[in-house]
Amino acid sequence: MRLFLDTANIDEIRRAARMGVVSGVTTNPTLIAKEGGVSYRQRVLEIAEVVDGPISAECITRTTDEIVEEGLGLASWHPNVVVKVPLDEAGLAAIHRLSAQDVRINTTLIFSVNQALLAAEAGASYVSPFVGRLDDIGEDGIGLVREIAEVFDRYHLPCQVLAASLRHPRHVTEAAKAGAHVATLPFNVLLQMLKHPLTDSGIERFLADYERVFGQRTPAS
Ligand code: G3P
């Protein structure tokens, strides 16, 4: 399972890229709005300098013609741009037209297997089931990821399952076990994945044991 970062914050993306674990970035209107008015295009181009992988940029128009025009514009920003389209009737028709023009699509706000099937049939490259938001209303977000992955696998659909709206590290583990091709993570979830109290206490103990015998630490040579 590949890991994408779910943020439009360039400092977070730079830090995560330095760790060598991020192979793409997803953004949405909420995330870009948090960046204090920076131009969406400028931010996507900054991200493209840091991460060599798919960068999802989301359409904000609502009719099919508008989404197609906007999507072509977003895709022209950089070859790594994947156009994010919310799933409704207008969005589905736009996905069909854009994918026919070789624009890669990430279909967002997926909450059912049927929505995922429709997006895949229309030609989307990714579907994004929103795990946390389903959990919020008492449903099983990871269960949806598993069902979509099973159906896509059974029918050899080329569309990838991108688990989104992940809120904590357990979601990431469960998304991997459920067969997601990609998990997109808020930066704080990536940092939480690194952490284990036994790792921290183990490092302290190794260093204390070494210093007790050898005194000041100097790198082994
Ligand atoms: O990738 C989708 C994500 O940004 C939504 O997350 O936490 O607002 O449901 P959340």
PDB file of C-alpha atoms and ligand atoms in Angstrom:
ATOM      1  CA  MET A   1       0.000   0.000   0.000  1.00  0.00           C
ATOM      2  CA  ARG A   2       1.409   3.384  -1.005  1.00  0.00           C
ATOM      3  CA  LEU A   3       1.197   6.356   1.350  1.00  0.00           C
ATOM      4  CA  PHE A   4       0.055   9.783   0.213  1.00  0.00           C
ATOM      5  CA  LEU A   5      -0.073  12.886   2.387  1.00  0.00           C
ATOM      6  CA  ASP A   6      -3.484  14.552   2.799  1.00  0.00           C
ATOM      7  CA  THR A   7      -2.541  18.204   3.185  1.00  0.00           C
ATOM      8  CA  ALA A   8      -1.835  21.383   1.240  1.00  0.00           C
ATOM      9  CA  ASN A   9       0.733  22.548   3.790  1.00  0.00           C
ATOM     10  CA  ILE A  10       4.120  22.722   2.081  1.00  0.00           C
ATOM     11  CA  ASP A  11       6.142  22.504   5.309  1.00  0.00           C
ATOM     12  CA  GLU A  12       4.397  19.268   6.258  1.00  0.00           C
ATOM     13  CA  ILE A  13       4.941  17.904   2.741  1.00  0.00           C
ATOM     14  CA  ARG A  14       8.659  18.807   2.835  1.00  0.00           C
ATOM     15  CA  ARG A  15       9.138  17.116   6.223  1.00  0.00           C
ATOM     16  CA  ALA A  16       7.293  13.992   5.117  1.00  0.00           C
ATOM     17  CA  ALA A  17       9.175  13.854   1.812  1.00  0.00           C
ATOM     18  CA  ARG A  18      12.492  13.920   3.697  1.00  0.00           C
ATOM     19  CA  MET A  19      11.422  10.710   5.452  1.00  0.00           C
ATOM     20  CA  GLY A  20      11.124   9.046   2.045  1.00  0.00           C
ATOM     21  CA  VAL A  21       7.704   7.520   2.632  1.00  0.00           C
ATOM     22  CA  VAL A  22       5.377   9.766   0.662  1.00  0.00           C
ATOM     23  CA  SER A  23       4.596   8.873  -2.931  1.00  0.00           C
ATOM     24  CA  GLY A  24       1.779  11.343  -3.573  1.00  0.00           C
ATOM     25  CA  VAL A  25      -0.328  14.162  -2.132  1.00  0.00           C
ATOM     26  CA  THR A  26      -4.067  14.752  -1.941  1.00  0.00           C
ATOM     27  CA  THR A  27      -5.659  18.152  -1.443  1.00  0.00           C
ATOM     28  CA  ASN A  28      -9.208  19.420  -1.318  1.00  0.00           C
ATOM     29  CA  PRO A  29     -10.946  22.814  -1.043  1.00  0.00           C
ATOM     30  CA  THR A  30     -10.921  22.657   2.774  1.00  0.00           C
ATOM     31  CA  LEU A  31      -7.197  21.902   2.918  1.00  0.00           C
ATOM     32  CA  ILE A  32      -6.215  24.654   0.456  1.00  0.00           C
ATOM     33  CA  ALA A  33      -8.480  27.129   2.279  1.00  0.00           C
ATOM     34  CA  LYS A  34      -6.483  26.430   5.469  1.00  0.00           C
ATOM     35  CA  GLU A  35      -3.383  27.800   3.722  1.00  0.00           C
ATOM     36  CA  GLY A  36      -4.453  31.416   4.059  1.00  0.00           C
ATOM     37  CA  GLY A  37      -5.261  32.327   0.468  1.00  0.00           C
ATOM     38  CA  VAL A  38      -2.249  30.873  -1.343  1.00  0.00           C
ATOM     39  CA  SER A  39      -3.041  30.268  -5.024  1.00  0.00           C
ATOM     40  CA  TYR A  40      -4.071  26.635  -5.591  1.00  0.00           C
ATOM     41  CA  ARG A  41      -1.963  26.438  -8.759  1.00  0.00           C
ATOM     42  CA  GLN A  42       1.103  27.867  -7.063  1.00  0.00           C
ATOM     43  CA  ARG A  43       0.785  25.415  -4.175  1.00  0.00           C
ATOM     44  CA  VAL A  44       0.395  22.426  -6.499  1.00  0.00           C
ATOM     45  CA  LEU A  45       3.520  23.486  -8.389  1.00  0.00           C
ATOM     46  CA  GLU A  46       5.420  23.831  -5.090  1.00  0.00           C
ATOM     47  CA  ILE A  47       4.269  20.350  -4.091  1.00  0.00           C
ATOM     48  CA  ALA A  48       5.388  18.964  -7.461  1.00  0.00           C
ATOM     49  CA  GLU A  49       8.931  20.198  -6.757  1.00  0.00           C
ATOM     50  CA  VAL A  50       8.999  18.168  -3.541  1.00  0.00           C
ATOM     51  CA  VAL A  51       7.041  14.989  -4.331  1.00  0.00           C
ATOM     52  CA  ASP A  52       7.412  13.075  -7.590  1.00  0.00           C
ATOM     53  CA  GLY A  53       4.022  11.383  -7.662  1.00  0.00           C
ATOM     54  CA  PRO A  54       0.313  11.962  -8.111  1.00  0.00           C
ATOM     55  CA  ILE A  55      -1.034  15.244  -6.703  1.00  0.00           C
ATOM     56  CA  SER A  56      -4.817  15.414  -6.410  1.00  0.00           C
ATOM     57  CA  ALA A  57      -6.351  18.857  -7.010  1.00  0.00           C
ATOM     58  CA  GLU A  58     -10.109  19.155  -6.617  1.00  0.00           C
ATOM     59  CA  CYS A  59     -12.702  20.771  -8.874  1.00  0.00           C
ATOM     60  CA  ILE A  60     -15.053  23.270  -7.258  1.00  0.00           C
ATOM     61  CA  THR A  61     -17.486  23.691 -10.156  1.00  0.00           C
ATOM     62  CA  ARG A  62     -20.813  21.836 -10.224  1.00  0.00           C
ATOM     63  CA  THR A  63     -22.027  21.266 -13.797  1.00  0.00           C
ATOM     64  CA  THR A  64     -20.536  18.680 -16.152  1.00  0.00           C
ATOM     65  CA  ASP A  65     -19.296  21.233 -18.673  1.00  0.00           C
ATOM     66  CA  GLU A  66     -17.757  23.343 -15.928  1.00  0.00           C
ATOM     67  CA  ILE A  67     -16.073  20.342 -14.292  1.00  0.00           C
ATOM     68  CA  VAL A  68     -14.630  19.221 -17.625  1.00  0.00           C
ATOM     69  CA  GLU A  69     -13.261  22.696 -18.337  1.00  0.00           C
ATOM     70  CA  GLU A  70     -11.926  23.094 -14.808  1.00  0.00           C
ATOM     71  CA  GLY A  71     -10.460  19.576 -14.828  1.00  0.00           C
ATOM     72  CA  LEU A  72      -8.600  20.214 -18.088  1.00  0.00           C
ATOM     73  CA  GLY A  73      -7.240  23.394 -16.541  1.00  0.00           C
ATOM     74  CA  LEU A  74      -6.082  21.634 -13.371  1.00  0.00           C
ATOM     75  CA  ALA A  75      -4.481  18.842 -15.407  1.00  0.00           C
ATOM     76  CA  SER A  76      -2.557  21.416 -17.460  1.00  0.00           C
ATOM     77  CA  TRP A  77      -0.772  22.698 -14.316  1.00  0.00           C
ATOM     78  CA  HIS A  78       1.592  19.735 -14.120  1.00  0.00           C
ATOM     79  CA  PRO A  79       1.790  16.178 -15.538  1.00  0.00           C
ATOM     80  CA  ASN A  80       1.440  14.738 -12.016  1.00  0.00           C
ATOM     81  CA  VAL A  81      -1.908  16.384 -11.342  1.00  0.00           C
ATOM     82  CA  VAL A  82      -4.805  14.006 -10.755  1.00  0.00           C
ATOM     83  CA  VAL A  83      -8.163  15.763 -10.992  1.00  0.00           C
ATOM     84  CA  LYS A  84     -10.395  15.179  -7.998  1.00  0.00           C
ATOM     85  CA  VAL A  85     -14.122  15.096  -8.770  1.00  0.00           C
ATOM     86  CA  PRO A  86     -16.918  14.588  -6.202  1.00  0.00           C
ATOM     87  CA  LEU A  87     -19.328  11.840  -7.174  1.00  0.00           C
ATOM     88  CA  ASP A  88     -22.752  12.909  -8.381  1.00  0.00           C
ATOM     89  CA  GLU A  89     -24.471  12.716 -11.763  1.00  0.00           C
ATOM     90  CA  ALA A  90     -22.677  15.753 -13.191  1.00  0.00           C
ATOM     91  CA  GLY A  91     -19.393  14.535 -11.744  1.00  0.00           C
ATOM     92  CA  LEU A  92     -19.793  11.072 -13.240  1.00  0.00           C
ATOM     93  CA  ALA A  93     -20.435  12.472 -16.714  1.00  0.00           C
ATOM     94  CA  ALA A  94     -17.400  14.719 -16.314  1.00  0.00           C
ATOM     95  CA  ILE A  95     -15.256  11.759 -15.211  1.00  0.00           C
ATOM     96  CA  HIS A  96     -16.319   9.929 -18.353  1.00  0.00           C
ATOM     97  CA  ARG A  97     -15.367  12.850 -20.599  1.00  0.00           C
ATOM     98  CA  LEU A  98     -12.135  13.731 -18.826  1.00  0.00           C
ATOM     99  CA  SER A  99     -10.850  10.158 -18.643  1.00  0.00           C
ATOM    100  CA  ALA A 100     -11.534   9.818 -22.386  1.00  0.00           C
ATOM    101  CA  GLN A 101      -9.036  12.676 -22.774  1.00  0.00           C
ATOM    102  CA  ASP A 102      -6.462  10.811 -20.645  1.00  0.00           C
ATOM    103  CA  VAL A 103      -6.975  12.987 -17.572  1.00  0.00           C
ATOM    104  CA  ARG A 104      -6.471  10.902 -14.444  1.00  0.00           C
ATOM    105  CA  ILE A 105      -9.344  11.185 -11.985  1.00  0.00           C
ATOM    106  CA  ASN A 106      -9.625  10.654  -8.237  1.00  0.00           C
ATOM    107  CA  THR A 107     -13.321  10.331  -7.416  1.00  0.00           C
ATOM    108  CA  THR A 108     -13.914  11.785  -3.989  1.00  0.00           C
ATOM    109  CA  LEU A 109     -16.635  11.559  -1.337  1.00  0.00           C
ATOM    110  CA  ILE A 110     -17.251   7.850  -1.938  1.00  0.00           C
ATOM    111  CA  PHE A 111     -19.516   6.273   0.658  1.00  0.00           C
ATOM    112  CA  SER A 112     -20.766   3.072  -1.023  1.00  0.00           C
ATOM    113  CA  VAL A 113     -19.567   0.215  -3.220  1.00  0.00           C
ATOM    114  CA  ASN A 114     -22.067   1.259  -5.876  1.00  0.00           C
ATOM    115  CA  GLN A 115     -20.613   4.760  -6.047  1.00  0.00           C
ATOM    116  CA  ALA A 116     -17.143   3.226  -6.394  1.00  0.00           C
ATOM    117  CA  LEU A 117     -18.321   0.906  -9.173  1.00  0.00           C
ATOM    118  CA  LEU A 118     -19.863   3.802 -11.078  1.00  0.00           C
ATOM    119  CA  ALA A 119     -16.675   5.853 -10.805  1.00  0.00           C
ATOM    120  CA  ALA A 120     -14.526   2.933 -11.969  1.00  0.00           C
ATOM    121  CA  GLU A 121     -16.836   2.223 -14.906  1.00  0.00           C
ATOM    122  CA  ALA A 122     -16.743   5.879 -15.929  1.00  0.00           C
ATOM    123  CA  GLY A 123     -12.947   5.657 -16.120  1.00  0.00           C
ATOM    124  CA  ALA A 124     -11.633   7.001 -12.807  1.00  0.00           C
ATOM    125  CA  SER A 125      -8.095   6.019 -11.804  1.00  0.00           C
ATOM    126  CA  TYR A 126      -8.835   6.236  -8.067  1.00  0.00           C
ATOM    127  CA  VAL A 127     -11.843   6.140  -5.762  1.00  0.00           C
ATOM    128  CA  SER A 128     -11.594   7.740  -2.326  1.00  0.00           C
ATOM    129  CA  PRO A 129     -13.828   6.129   0.313  1.00  0.00           C
ATOM    130  CA  PHE A 130     -14.017   8.455   3.352  1.00  0.00           C
ATOM    131  CA  VAL A 131     -13.357   6.129   6.252  1.00  0.00           C
ATOM    132  CA  GLY A 132     -13.521   8.556   9.189  1.00  0.00           C
ATOM    133  CA  ARG A 133     -16.709  10.246   8.021  1.00  0.00           C
ATOM    134  CA  LEU A 134     -18.485   6.863   7.794  1.00  0.00           C
ATOM    135  CA  ASP A 135     -17.224   5.962  11.259  1.00  0.00           C
ATOM    136  CA  ASP A 136     -18.549   9.350  12.441  1.00  0.00           C
ATOM    137  CA  ILE A 137     -22.114   8.274  11.609  1.00  0.00           C
ATOM    138  CA  GLY A 138     -21.735   4.835  13.159  1.00  0.00           C
ATOM    139  CA  GLU A 139     -20.947   2.941   9.942  1.00  0.00           C
ATOM    140  CA  ASP A 140     -17.914   0.830   9.103  1.00  0.00           C
ATOM    141  CA  GLY A 141     -15.474   2.896   7.019  1.00  0.00           C
ATOM    142  CA  ILE A 142     -12.805   0.212   6.786  1.00  0.00           C
ATOM    143  CA  GLY A 143     -15.485  -2.346   5.887  1.00  0.00           C
ATOM    144  CA  LEU A 144     -16.307  -0.193   2.854  1.00  0.00           C
ATOM    145  CA  VAL A 145     -12.626  -0.094   1.810  1.00  0.00           C
ATOM    146  CA  ARG A 146     -12.512  -3.899   2.053  1.00  0.00           C
ATOM    147  CA  GLU A 147     -15.699  -4.366   0.005  1.00  0.00           C
ATOM    148  CA  ILE A 148     -14.573  -2.020  -2.754  1.00  0.00           C
ATOM    149  CA  ALA A 149     -11.122  -3.639  -2.914  1.00  0.00           C
ATOM    150  CA  GLU A 150     -12.706  -7.103  -3.150  1.00  0.00           C
ATOM    151  CA  VAL A 151     -15.089  -6.090  -5.936  1.00  0.00           C
ATOM    152  CA  PHE A 152     -12.406  -4.282  -7.954  1.00  0.00           C
ATOM    153  CA  ASP A 153     -10.111  -7.275  -7.541  1.00  0.00           C
ATOM    154  CA  ARG A 154     -12.767  -9.797  -8.539  1.00  0.00           C
ATOM    155  CA  TYR A 155     -13.542  -7.969 -11.783  1.00  0.00           C
ATOM    156  CA  HIS A 156      -9.961  -6.846 -12.431  1.00  0.00           C
ATOM    157  CA  LEU A 157     -10.992  -3.198 -12.530  1.00  0.00           C
ATOM    158  CA  PRO A 158      -7.931  -0.990 -13.039  1.00  0.00           C
ATOM    159  CA  CYS A 159      -9.212   1.649 -10.580  1.00  0.00           C
ATOM    160  CA  GLN A 160      -7.252   2.000  -7.303  1.00  0.00           C
ATOM    161  CA  VAL A 161      -8.792   2.239  -3.836  1.00  0.00           C
ATOM    162  CA  LEU A 162      -7.435   5.308  -2.043  1.00  0.00           C
ATOM    163  CA  ALA A 163      -8.477   5.175   1.611  1.00  0.00           C
ATOM    164  CA  ALA A 164      -9.191   8.755   2.741  1.00  0.00           C
ATOM    165  CA  SER A 165     -10.467  10.566   5.813  1.00  0.00           C
ATOM    166  CA  LEU A 166      -8.110   8.470   7.947  1.00  0.00           C
ATOM    167  CA  ARG A 167      -7.966   9.887  11.447  1.00  0.00           C
ATOM    168  CA  HIS A 168      -5.509   7.701  13.389  1.00  0.00           C
ATOM    169  CA  PRO A 169      -2.778   5.081  12.886  1.00  0.00           C
ATOM    170  CA  ARG A 170      -5.118   2.136  13.427  1.00  0.00           C
ATOM    171  CA  HIS A 171      -7.084   3.293  10.374  1.00  0.00           C
ATOM    172  CA  VAL A 172      -3.875   2.996   8.316  1.00  0.00           C
ATOM    173  CA  THR A 173      -3.172  -0.550   9.484  1.00  0.00           C
ATOM    174  CA  GLU A 174      -6.758  -1.565   8.844  1.00  0.00           C
ATOM    175  CA  ALA A 175      -6.779   0.062   5.402  1.00  0.00           C
ATOM    176  CA  ALA A 176      -3.677  -1.943   4.471  1.00  0.00           C
ATOM    177  CA  LYS A 177      -5.261  -5.173   5.723  1.00  0.00           C
ATOM    178  CA  ALA A 178      -8.459  -4.361   3.834  1.00  0.00           C
ATOM    179  CA  GLY A 179      -6.585  -4.155   0.531  1.00  0.00           C
ATOM    180  CA  ALA A 180      -6.413  -0.408  -0.108  1.00  0.00           C
ATOM    181  CA  HIS A 181      -3.893   0.426  -2.829  1.00  0.00           C
ATOM    182  CA  VAL A 182      -3.192   3.829  -1.273  1.00  0.00           C
ATOM    183  CA  ALA A 183      -3.805   5.474   2.101  1.00  0.00           C
ATOM    184  CA  THR A 184      -3.779   9.250   2.284  1.00  0.00           C
ATOM    185  CA  LEU A 185      -2.735  10.535   5.698  1.00  0.00           C
ATOM    186  CA  PRO A 186      -2.938  13.785   7.585  1.00  0.00           C
ATOM    187  CA  PHE A 187       0.603  14.725   8.667  1.00  0.00           C
ATOM    188  CA  ASN A 188      -0.164  14.132  12.358  1.00  0.00           C
ATOM    189  CA  VAL A 189      -1.208  10.551  11.579  1.00  0.00           C
ATOM    190  CA  LEU A 190       2.092   9.982   9.764  1.00  0.00           C
ATOM    191  CA  LEU A 191       3.978  11.213  12.854  1.00  0.00           C
ATOM    192  CA  GLN A 192       1.838   9.010  15.120  1.00  0.00           C
ATOM    193  CA  MET A 193       2.705   5.981  12.946  1.00  0.00           C
ATOM    194  CA  LEU A 194       6.376   6.491  13.789  1.00  0.00           C
ATOM    195  CA  LYS A 195       5.832   6.384  17.487  1.00  0.00           C
ATOM    196  CA  HIS A 196       5.918   3.553  19.979  1.00  0.00           C
ATOM    197  CA  PRO A 197       6.715   3.988  23.669  1.00  0.00           C
ATOM    198  CA  LEU A 198       8.898   0.866  23.634  1.00  0.00           C
ATOM    199  CA  THR A 199      10.964   2.336  20.778  1.00  0.00           C
ATOM    200  CA  ASP A 200      11.535   5.551  22.758  1.00  0.00           C
ATOM    201  CA  SER A 201      12.393   3.767  26.002  1.00  0.00           C
ATOM    202  CA  GLY A 202      14.529   1.247  24.080  1.00  0.00           C
ATOM    203  CA  ILE A 203      16.636   4.031  22.523  1.00  0.00           C
ATOM    204  CA  GLU A 204      17.137   5.644  25.933  1.00  0.00           C
ATOM    205  CA  ARG A 205      18.183   2.327  27.473  1.00  0.00           C
ATOM    206  CA  PHE A 206      20.645   1.457  24.686  1.00  0.00           C
ATOM    207  CA  LEU A 207      22.330   4.853  25.057  1.00  0.00           C
ATOM    208  CA  ALA A 208      22.396   4.748  28.850  1.00  0.00           C
ATOM    209  CA  ASP A 209      23.933   1.236  28.845  1.00  0.00           C
ATOM    210  CA  TYR A 210      26.601   2.314  26.364  1.00  0.00           C
ATOM    211  CA  GLU A 211      27.486   5.489  28.226  1.00  0.00           C
ATOM    212  CA  ARG A 212      27.755   3.650  31.538  1.00  0.00           C
ATOM    213  CA  VAL A 213      30.696   1.599  30.170  1.00  0.00           C
ATOM    214  CA  PHE A 214      32.253   3.806  27.471  1.00  0.00           C
ATOM    215  CA  GLY A 215      31.510   7.244  28.813  1.00  0.00           C
ATOM    216  CA  GLN A 216      30.731   9.848  26.232  1.00  0.00           C
ATOM    217  CA  ARG A 217      29.177   8.522  23.046  1.00  0.00           C
ATOM    218  CA  THR A 218      31.300   8.671  19.925  1.00  0.00           C
ATOM    219  CA  PRO A 219      30.050   7.110  16.707  1.00  0.00           C
ATOM    220  CA  ALA A 220      31.310   3.532  16.188  1.00  0.00           C
ATOM    221  CA  SER A 221      34.036   3.251  13.521  1.00  0.00           C
TER     222      SER A 221
HETATM  223  O1  G3P B   1      -8.958  12.950   2.129  1.00  0.00           O
HETATM  224  C1  G3P B   1     -10.169  13.410   2.621  1.00  0.00           C
HETATM  225  C2  G3P B   1      -9.959  14.109   3.901  1.00  0.00           C
HETATM  226  O2  G3P B   1      -9.255  15.296   3.716  1.00  0.00           O
HETATM  227  C3  G3P B   1     -11.209  14.320   4.681  1.00  0.00           C
HETATM  228  O3  G3P B   1     -10.863  14.080   5.976  1.00  0.00           O
HETATM  229  O4  G3P B   1     -11.050  14.152   8.401  1.00  0.00           O
HETATM  230  O5  G3P B   1     -12.233  15.890   6.986  1.00  0.00           O
HETATM  231  O6  G3P B   1     -13.051  13.543   7.057  1.00  0.00           O
HETATM  232  P1  G3P B   1     -11.870  14.437   7.172  1.00  0.00           P
END
